[in-house]
mmCIF file with all atom_site columns, C-alpha atoms in Angstrom:
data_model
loop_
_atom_site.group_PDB
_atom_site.id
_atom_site.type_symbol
_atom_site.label_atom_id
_atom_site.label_alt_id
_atom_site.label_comp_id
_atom_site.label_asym_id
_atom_site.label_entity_id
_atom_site.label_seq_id
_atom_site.pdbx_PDB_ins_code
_atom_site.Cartn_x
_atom_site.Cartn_y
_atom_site.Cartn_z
_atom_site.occupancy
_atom_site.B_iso_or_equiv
_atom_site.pdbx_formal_charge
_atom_site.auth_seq_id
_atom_site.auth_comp_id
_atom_site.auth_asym_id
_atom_site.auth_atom_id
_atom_site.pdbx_PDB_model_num
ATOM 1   C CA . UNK A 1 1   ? -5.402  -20.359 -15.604 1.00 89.00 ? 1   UNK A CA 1
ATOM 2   C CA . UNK A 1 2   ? -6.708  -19.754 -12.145 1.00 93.00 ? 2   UNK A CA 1
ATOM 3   C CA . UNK A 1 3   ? -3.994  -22.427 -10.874 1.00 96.00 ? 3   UNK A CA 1
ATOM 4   C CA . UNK A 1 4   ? -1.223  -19.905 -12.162 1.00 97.00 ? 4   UNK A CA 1
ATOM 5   C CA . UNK A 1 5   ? -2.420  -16.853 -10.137 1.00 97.00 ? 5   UNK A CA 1
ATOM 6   C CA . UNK A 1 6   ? -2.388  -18.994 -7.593  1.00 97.00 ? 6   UNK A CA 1
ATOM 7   C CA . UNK A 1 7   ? 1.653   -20.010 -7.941  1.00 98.00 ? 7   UNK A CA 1
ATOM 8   C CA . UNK A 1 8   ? 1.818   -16.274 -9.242  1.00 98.00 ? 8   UNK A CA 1
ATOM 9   C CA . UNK A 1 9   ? 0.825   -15.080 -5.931  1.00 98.00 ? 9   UNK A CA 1
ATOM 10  C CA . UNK A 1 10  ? 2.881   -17.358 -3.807  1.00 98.00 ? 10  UNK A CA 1
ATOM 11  C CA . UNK A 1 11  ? 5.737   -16.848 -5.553  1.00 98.00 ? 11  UNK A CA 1
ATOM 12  C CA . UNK A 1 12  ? 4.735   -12.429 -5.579  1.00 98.00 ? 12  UNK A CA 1
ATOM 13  C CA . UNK A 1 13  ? 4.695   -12.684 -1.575  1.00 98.00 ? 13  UNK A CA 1
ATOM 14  C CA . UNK A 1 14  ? 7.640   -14.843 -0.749  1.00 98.00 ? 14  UNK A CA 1
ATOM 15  C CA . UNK A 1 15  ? 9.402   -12.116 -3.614  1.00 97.00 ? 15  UNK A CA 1
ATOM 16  C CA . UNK A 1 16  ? 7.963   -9.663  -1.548  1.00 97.00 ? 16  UNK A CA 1
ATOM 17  C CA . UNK A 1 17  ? 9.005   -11.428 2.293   1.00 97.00 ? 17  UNK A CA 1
ATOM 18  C CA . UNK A 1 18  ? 13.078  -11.547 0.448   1.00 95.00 ? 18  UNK A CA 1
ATOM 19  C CA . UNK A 1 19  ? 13.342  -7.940  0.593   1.00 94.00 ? 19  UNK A CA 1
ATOM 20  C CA . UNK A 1 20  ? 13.718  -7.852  4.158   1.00 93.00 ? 20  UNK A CA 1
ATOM 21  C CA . UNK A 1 21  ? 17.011  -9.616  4.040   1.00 93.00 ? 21  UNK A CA 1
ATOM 22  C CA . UNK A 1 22  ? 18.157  -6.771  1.609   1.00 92.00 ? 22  UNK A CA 1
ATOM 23  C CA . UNK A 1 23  ? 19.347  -4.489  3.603   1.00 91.00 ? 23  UNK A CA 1
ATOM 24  C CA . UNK A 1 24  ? 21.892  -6.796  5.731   1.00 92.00 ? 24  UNK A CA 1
ATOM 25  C CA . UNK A 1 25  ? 22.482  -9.246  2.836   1.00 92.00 ? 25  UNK A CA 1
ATOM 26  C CA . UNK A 1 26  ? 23.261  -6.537  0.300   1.00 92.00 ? 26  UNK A CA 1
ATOM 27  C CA . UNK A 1 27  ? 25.509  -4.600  2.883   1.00 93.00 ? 27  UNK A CA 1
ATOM 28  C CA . UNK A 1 28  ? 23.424  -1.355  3.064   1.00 92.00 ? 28  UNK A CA 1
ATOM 29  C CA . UNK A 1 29  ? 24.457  -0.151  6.192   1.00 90.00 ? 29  UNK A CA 1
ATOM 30  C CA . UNK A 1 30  ? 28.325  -0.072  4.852   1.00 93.00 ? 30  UNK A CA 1
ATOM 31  C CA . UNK A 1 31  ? 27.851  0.411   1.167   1.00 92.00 ? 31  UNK A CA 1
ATOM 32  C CA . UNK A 1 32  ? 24.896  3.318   1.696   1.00 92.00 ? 32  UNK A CA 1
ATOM 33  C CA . UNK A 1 33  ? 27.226  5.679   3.977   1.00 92.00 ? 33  UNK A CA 1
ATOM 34  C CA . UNK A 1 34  ? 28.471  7.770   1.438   1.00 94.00 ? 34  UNK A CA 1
ATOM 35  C CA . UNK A 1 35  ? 25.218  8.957   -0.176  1.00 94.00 ? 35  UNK A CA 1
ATOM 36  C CA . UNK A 1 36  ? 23.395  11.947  1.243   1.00 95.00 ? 36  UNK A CA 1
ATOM 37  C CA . UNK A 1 37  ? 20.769  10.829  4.041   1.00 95.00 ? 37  UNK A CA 1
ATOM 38  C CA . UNK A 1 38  ? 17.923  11.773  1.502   1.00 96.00 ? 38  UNK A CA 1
ATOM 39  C CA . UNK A 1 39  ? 19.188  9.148   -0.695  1.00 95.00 ? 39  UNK A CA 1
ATOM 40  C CA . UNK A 1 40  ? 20.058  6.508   1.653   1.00 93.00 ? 40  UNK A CA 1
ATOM 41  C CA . UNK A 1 41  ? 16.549  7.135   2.950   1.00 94.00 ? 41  UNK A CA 1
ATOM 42  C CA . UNK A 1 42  ? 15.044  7.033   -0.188  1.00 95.00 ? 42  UNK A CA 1
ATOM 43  C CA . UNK A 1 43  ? 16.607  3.510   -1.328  1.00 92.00 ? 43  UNK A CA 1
ATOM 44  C CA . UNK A 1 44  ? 15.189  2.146   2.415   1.00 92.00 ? 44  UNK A CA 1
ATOM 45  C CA . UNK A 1 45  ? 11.594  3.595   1.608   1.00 95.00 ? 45  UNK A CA 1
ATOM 46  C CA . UNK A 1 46  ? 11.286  2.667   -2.109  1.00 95.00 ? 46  UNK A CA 1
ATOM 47  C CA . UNK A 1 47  ? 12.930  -0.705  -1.500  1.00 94.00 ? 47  UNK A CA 1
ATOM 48  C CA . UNK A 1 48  ? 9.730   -1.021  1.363   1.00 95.00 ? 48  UNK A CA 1
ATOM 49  C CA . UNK A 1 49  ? 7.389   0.323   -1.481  1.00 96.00 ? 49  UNK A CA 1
ATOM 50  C CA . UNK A 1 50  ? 8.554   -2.006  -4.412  1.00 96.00 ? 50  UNK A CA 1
ATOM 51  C CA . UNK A 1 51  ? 7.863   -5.070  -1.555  1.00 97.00 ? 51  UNK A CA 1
ATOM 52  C CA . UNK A 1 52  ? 4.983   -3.896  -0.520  1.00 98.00 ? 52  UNK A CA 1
ATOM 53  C CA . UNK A 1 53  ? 3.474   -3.014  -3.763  1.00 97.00 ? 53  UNK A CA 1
ATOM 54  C CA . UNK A 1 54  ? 4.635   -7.054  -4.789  1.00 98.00 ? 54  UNK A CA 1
ATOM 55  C CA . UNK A 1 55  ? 3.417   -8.307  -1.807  1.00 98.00 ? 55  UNK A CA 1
ATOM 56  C CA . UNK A 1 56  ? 0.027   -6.583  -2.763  1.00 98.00 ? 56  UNK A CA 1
ATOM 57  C CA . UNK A 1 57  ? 0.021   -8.256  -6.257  1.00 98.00 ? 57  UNK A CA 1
ATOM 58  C CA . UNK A 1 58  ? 0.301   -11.559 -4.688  1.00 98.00 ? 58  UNK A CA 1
ATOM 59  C CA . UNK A 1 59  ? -2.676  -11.240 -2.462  1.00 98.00 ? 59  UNK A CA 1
ATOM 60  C CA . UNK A 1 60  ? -4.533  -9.835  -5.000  1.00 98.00 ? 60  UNK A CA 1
ATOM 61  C CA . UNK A 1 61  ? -3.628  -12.742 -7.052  1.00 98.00 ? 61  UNK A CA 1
ATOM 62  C CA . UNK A 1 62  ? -4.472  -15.270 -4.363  1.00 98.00 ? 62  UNK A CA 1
ATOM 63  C CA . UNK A 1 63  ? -7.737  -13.801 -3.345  1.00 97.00 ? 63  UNK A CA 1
ATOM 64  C CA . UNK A 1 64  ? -9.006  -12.701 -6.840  1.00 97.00 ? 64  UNK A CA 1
ATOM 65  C CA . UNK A 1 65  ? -7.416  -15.019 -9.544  1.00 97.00 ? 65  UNK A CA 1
ATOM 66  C CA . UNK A 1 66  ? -11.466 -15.336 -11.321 1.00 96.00 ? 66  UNK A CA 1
ATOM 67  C CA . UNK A 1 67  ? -12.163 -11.836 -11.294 1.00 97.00 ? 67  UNK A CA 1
ATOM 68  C CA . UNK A 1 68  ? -9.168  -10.887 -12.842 1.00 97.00 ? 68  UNK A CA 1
ATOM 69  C CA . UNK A 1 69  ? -9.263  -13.937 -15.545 1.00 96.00 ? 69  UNK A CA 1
ATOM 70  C CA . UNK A 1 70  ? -12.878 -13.431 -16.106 1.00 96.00 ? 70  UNK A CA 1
ATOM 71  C CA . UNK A 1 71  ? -13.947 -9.547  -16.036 1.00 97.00 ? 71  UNK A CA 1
ATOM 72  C CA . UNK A 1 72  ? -13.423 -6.869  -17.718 1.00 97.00 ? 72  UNK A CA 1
ATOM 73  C CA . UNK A 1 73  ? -11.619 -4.313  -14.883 1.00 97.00 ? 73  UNK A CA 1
ATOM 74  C CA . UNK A 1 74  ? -10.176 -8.107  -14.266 1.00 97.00 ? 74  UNK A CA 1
ATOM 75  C CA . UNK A 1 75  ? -8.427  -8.262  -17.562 1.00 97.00 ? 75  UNK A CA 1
ATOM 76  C CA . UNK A 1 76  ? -7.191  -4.356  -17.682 1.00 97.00 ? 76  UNK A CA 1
ATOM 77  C CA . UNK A 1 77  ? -5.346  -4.738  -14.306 1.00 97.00 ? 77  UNK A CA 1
ATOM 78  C CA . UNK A 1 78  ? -4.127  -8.232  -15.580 1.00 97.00 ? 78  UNK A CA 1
ATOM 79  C CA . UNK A 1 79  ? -3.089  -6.131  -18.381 1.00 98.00 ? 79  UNK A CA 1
ATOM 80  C CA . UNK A 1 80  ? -1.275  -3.439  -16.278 1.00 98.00 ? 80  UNK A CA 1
ATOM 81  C CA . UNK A 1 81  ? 0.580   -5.830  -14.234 1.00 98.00 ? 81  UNK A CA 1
ATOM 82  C CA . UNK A 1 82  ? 1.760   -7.570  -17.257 1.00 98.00 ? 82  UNK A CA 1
ATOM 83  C CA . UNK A 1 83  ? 2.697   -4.160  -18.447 1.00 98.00 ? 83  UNK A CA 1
ATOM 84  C CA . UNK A 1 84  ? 5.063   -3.915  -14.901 1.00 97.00 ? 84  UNK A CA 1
ATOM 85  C CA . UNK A 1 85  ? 6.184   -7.244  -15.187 1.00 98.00 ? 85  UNK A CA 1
ATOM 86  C CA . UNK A 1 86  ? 7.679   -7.036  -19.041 1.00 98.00 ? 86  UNK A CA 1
ATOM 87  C CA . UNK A 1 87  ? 9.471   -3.592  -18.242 1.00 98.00 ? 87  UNK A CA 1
ATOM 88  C CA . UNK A 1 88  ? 10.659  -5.907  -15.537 1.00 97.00 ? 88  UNK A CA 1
ATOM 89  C CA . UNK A 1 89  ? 12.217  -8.261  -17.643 1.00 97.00 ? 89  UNK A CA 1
ATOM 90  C CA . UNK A 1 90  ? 13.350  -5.698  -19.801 1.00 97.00 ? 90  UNK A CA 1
ATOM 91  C CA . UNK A 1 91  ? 15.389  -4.190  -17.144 1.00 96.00 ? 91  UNK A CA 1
ATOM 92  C CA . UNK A 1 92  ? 16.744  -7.355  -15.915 1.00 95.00 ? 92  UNK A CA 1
ATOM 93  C CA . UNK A 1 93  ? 19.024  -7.615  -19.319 1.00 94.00 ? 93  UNK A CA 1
ATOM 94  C CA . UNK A 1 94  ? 19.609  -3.735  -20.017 1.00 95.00 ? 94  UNK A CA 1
ATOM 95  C CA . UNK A 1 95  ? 19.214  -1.826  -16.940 1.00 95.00 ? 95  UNK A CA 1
ATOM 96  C CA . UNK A 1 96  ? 21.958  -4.141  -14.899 1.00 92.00 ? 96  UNK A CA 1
ATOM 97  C CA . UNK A 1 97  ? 25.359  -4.634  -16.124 1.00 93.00 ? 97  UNK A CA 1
ATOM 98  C CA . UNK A 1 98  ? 26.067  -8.087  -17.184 1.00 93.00 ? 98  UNK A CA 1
ATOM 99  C CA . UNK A 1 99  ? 29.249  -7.656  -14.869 1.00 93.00 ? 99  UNK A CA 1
ATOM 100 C CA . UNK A 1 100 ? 27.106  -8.334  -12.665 1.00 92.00 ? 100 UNK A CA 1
ATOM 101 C CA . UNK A 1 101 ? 26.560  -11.985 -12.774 1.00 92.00 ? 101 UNK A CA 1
ATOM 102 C CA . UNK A 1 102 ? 29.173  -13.035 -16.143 1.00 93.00 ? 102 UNK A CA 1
ATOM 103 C CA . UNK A 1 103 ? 31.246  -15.495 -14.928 1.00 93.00 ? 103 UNK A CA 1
ATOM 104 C CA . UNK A 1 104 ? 30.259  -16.025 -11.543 1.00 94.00 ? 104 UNK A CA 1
ATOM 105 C CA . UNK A 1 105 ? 28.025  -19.678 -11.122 1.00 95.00 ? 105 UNK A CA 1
ATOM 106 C CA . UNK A 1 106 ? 25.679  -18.598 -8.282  1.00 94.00 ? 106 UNK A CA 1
ATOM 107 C CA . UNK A 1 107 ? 25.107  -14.497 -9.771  1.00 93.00 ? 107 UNK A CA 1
ATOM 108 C CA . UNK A 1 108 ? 24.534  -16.544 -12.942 1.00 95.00 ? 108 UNK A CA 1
ATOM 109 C CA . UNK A 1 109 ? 22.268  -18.906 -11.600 1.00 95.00 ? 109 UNK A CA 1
ATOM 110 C CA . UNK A 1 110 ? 19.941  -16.038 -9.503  1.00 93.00 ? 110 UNK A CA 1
ATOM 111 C CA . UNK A 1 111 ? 19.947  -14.174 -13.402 1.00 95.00 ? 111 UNK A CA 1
ATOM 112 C CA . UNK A 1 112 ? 19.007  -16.557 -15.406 1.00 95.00 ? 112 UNK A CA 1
ATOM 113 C CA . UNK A 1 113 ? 15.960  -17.771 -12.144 1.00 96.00 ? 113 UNK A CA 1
ATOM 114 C CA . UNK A 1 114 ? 15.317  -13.801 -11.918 1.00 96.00 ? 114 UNK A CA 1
ATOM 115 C CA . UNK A 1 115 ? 14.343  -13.584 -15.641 1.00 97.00 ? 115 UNK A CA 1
ATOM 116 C CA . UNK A 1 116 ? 12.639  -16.323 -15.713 1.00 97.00 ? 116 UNK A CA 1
ATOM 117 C CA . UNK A 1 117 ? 9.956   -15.468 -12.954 1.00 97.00 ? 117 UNK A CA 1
ATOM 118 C CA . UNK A 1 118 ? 9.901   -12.022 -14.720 1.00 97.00 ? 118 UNK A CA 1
ATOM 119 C CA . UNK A 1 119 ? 8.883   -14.181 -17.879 1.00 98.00 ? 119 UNK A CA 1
ATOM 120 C CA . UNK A 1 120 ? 6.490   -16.366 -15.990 1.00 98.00 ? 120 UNK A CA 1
ATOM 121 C CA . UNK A 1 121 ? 4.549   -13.146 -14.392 1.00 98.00 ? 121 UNK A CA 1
ATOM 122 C CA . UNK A 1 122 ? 4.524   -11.239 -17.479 1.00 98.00 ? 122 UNK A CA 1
ATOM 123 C CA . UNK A 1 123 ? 3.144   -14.262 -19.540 1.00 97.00 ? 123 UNK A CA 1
ATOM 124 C CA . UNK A 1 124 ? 0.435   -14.833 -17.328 1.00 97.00 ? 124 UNK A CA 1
ATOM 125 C CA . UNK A 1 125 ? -0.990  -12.054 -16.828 1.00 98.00 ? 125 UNK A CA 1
ATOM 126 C CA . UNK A 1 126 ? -0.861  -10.639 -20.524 1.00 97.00 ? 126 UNK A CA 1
ATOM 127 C CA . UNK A 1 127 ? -2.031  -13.902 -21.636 1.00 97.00 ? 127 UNK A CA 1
ATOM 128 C CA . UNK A 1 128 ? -5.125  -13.328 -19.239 1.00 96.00 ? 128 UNK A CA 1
ATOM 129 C CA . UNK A 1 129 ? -5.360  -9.820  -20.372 1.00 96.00 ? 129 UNK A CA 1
ATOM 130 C CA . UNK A 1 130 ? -5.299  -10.802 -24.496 1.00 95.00 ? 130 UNK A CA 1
ATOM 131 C CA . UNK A 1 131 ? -7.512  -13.925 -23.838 1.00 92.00 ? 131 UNK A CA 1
#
């Protein structure tokens, strides 16, 4: 199992190291001008939070994959994180429109790769958690 956290937490930072290219890839400076500057502010700080909270997972994955396969505290934040990473999931089919990506190849392809790493994390770390 501890070979999983490891690819967990590789795959958590470079997650985490993607949200940098939001902003300019997603068109934020354009598309964010018509919201109030306390929202457009607060999708630039939560969008640093979410990455920096993922990028945190992933280190603690790569420099703690036995404690949290093999105690106790271990197992409850495995737990927790599993916790955040099904709601994840679940929000990648019902809190996006399927507009979205339906009919378009390369939205289609990032989808279906999305929900599968979603998948992955949640799997291993409630599997660590109920094991």
């Amino acid at each position: 199992m501890e070979i999983h956290f490891k690819i967990t937490g590789v795959l958590l930072v470079a997650l985490a190291l993607v949200h940098l290219i939001f902003p300019k890839y997603f068109q934020w400076k354009e598309g964010l001008k018509s919201l109030s500057l306390i929202n457009r502010q607060m999708m630039l700080v939560h969008t640093f939070f979410i990455a920096f909270t993922v990028f945190m997972m992933g280190i603690l994955c790569l420099t703690s994959a036995n404690e949290l396969i093999d105690t106790t505290l271990g197992k409850k934040i495995s737990f927790g994180l599993g916790i955040f990473w099904v709601i994840r999931l679940f929000i990648q089919f019902f809190g996006y429109s399927s507009a979205l990506w339906k009919g378009k190849s390369f939205e289609t392809a990032i989808h279906v790769i999305f929900s599968l790493l979603w998948f992955y994390f949640s799997a291993v770390f409630i599997w660590t958690a109920t094991h």
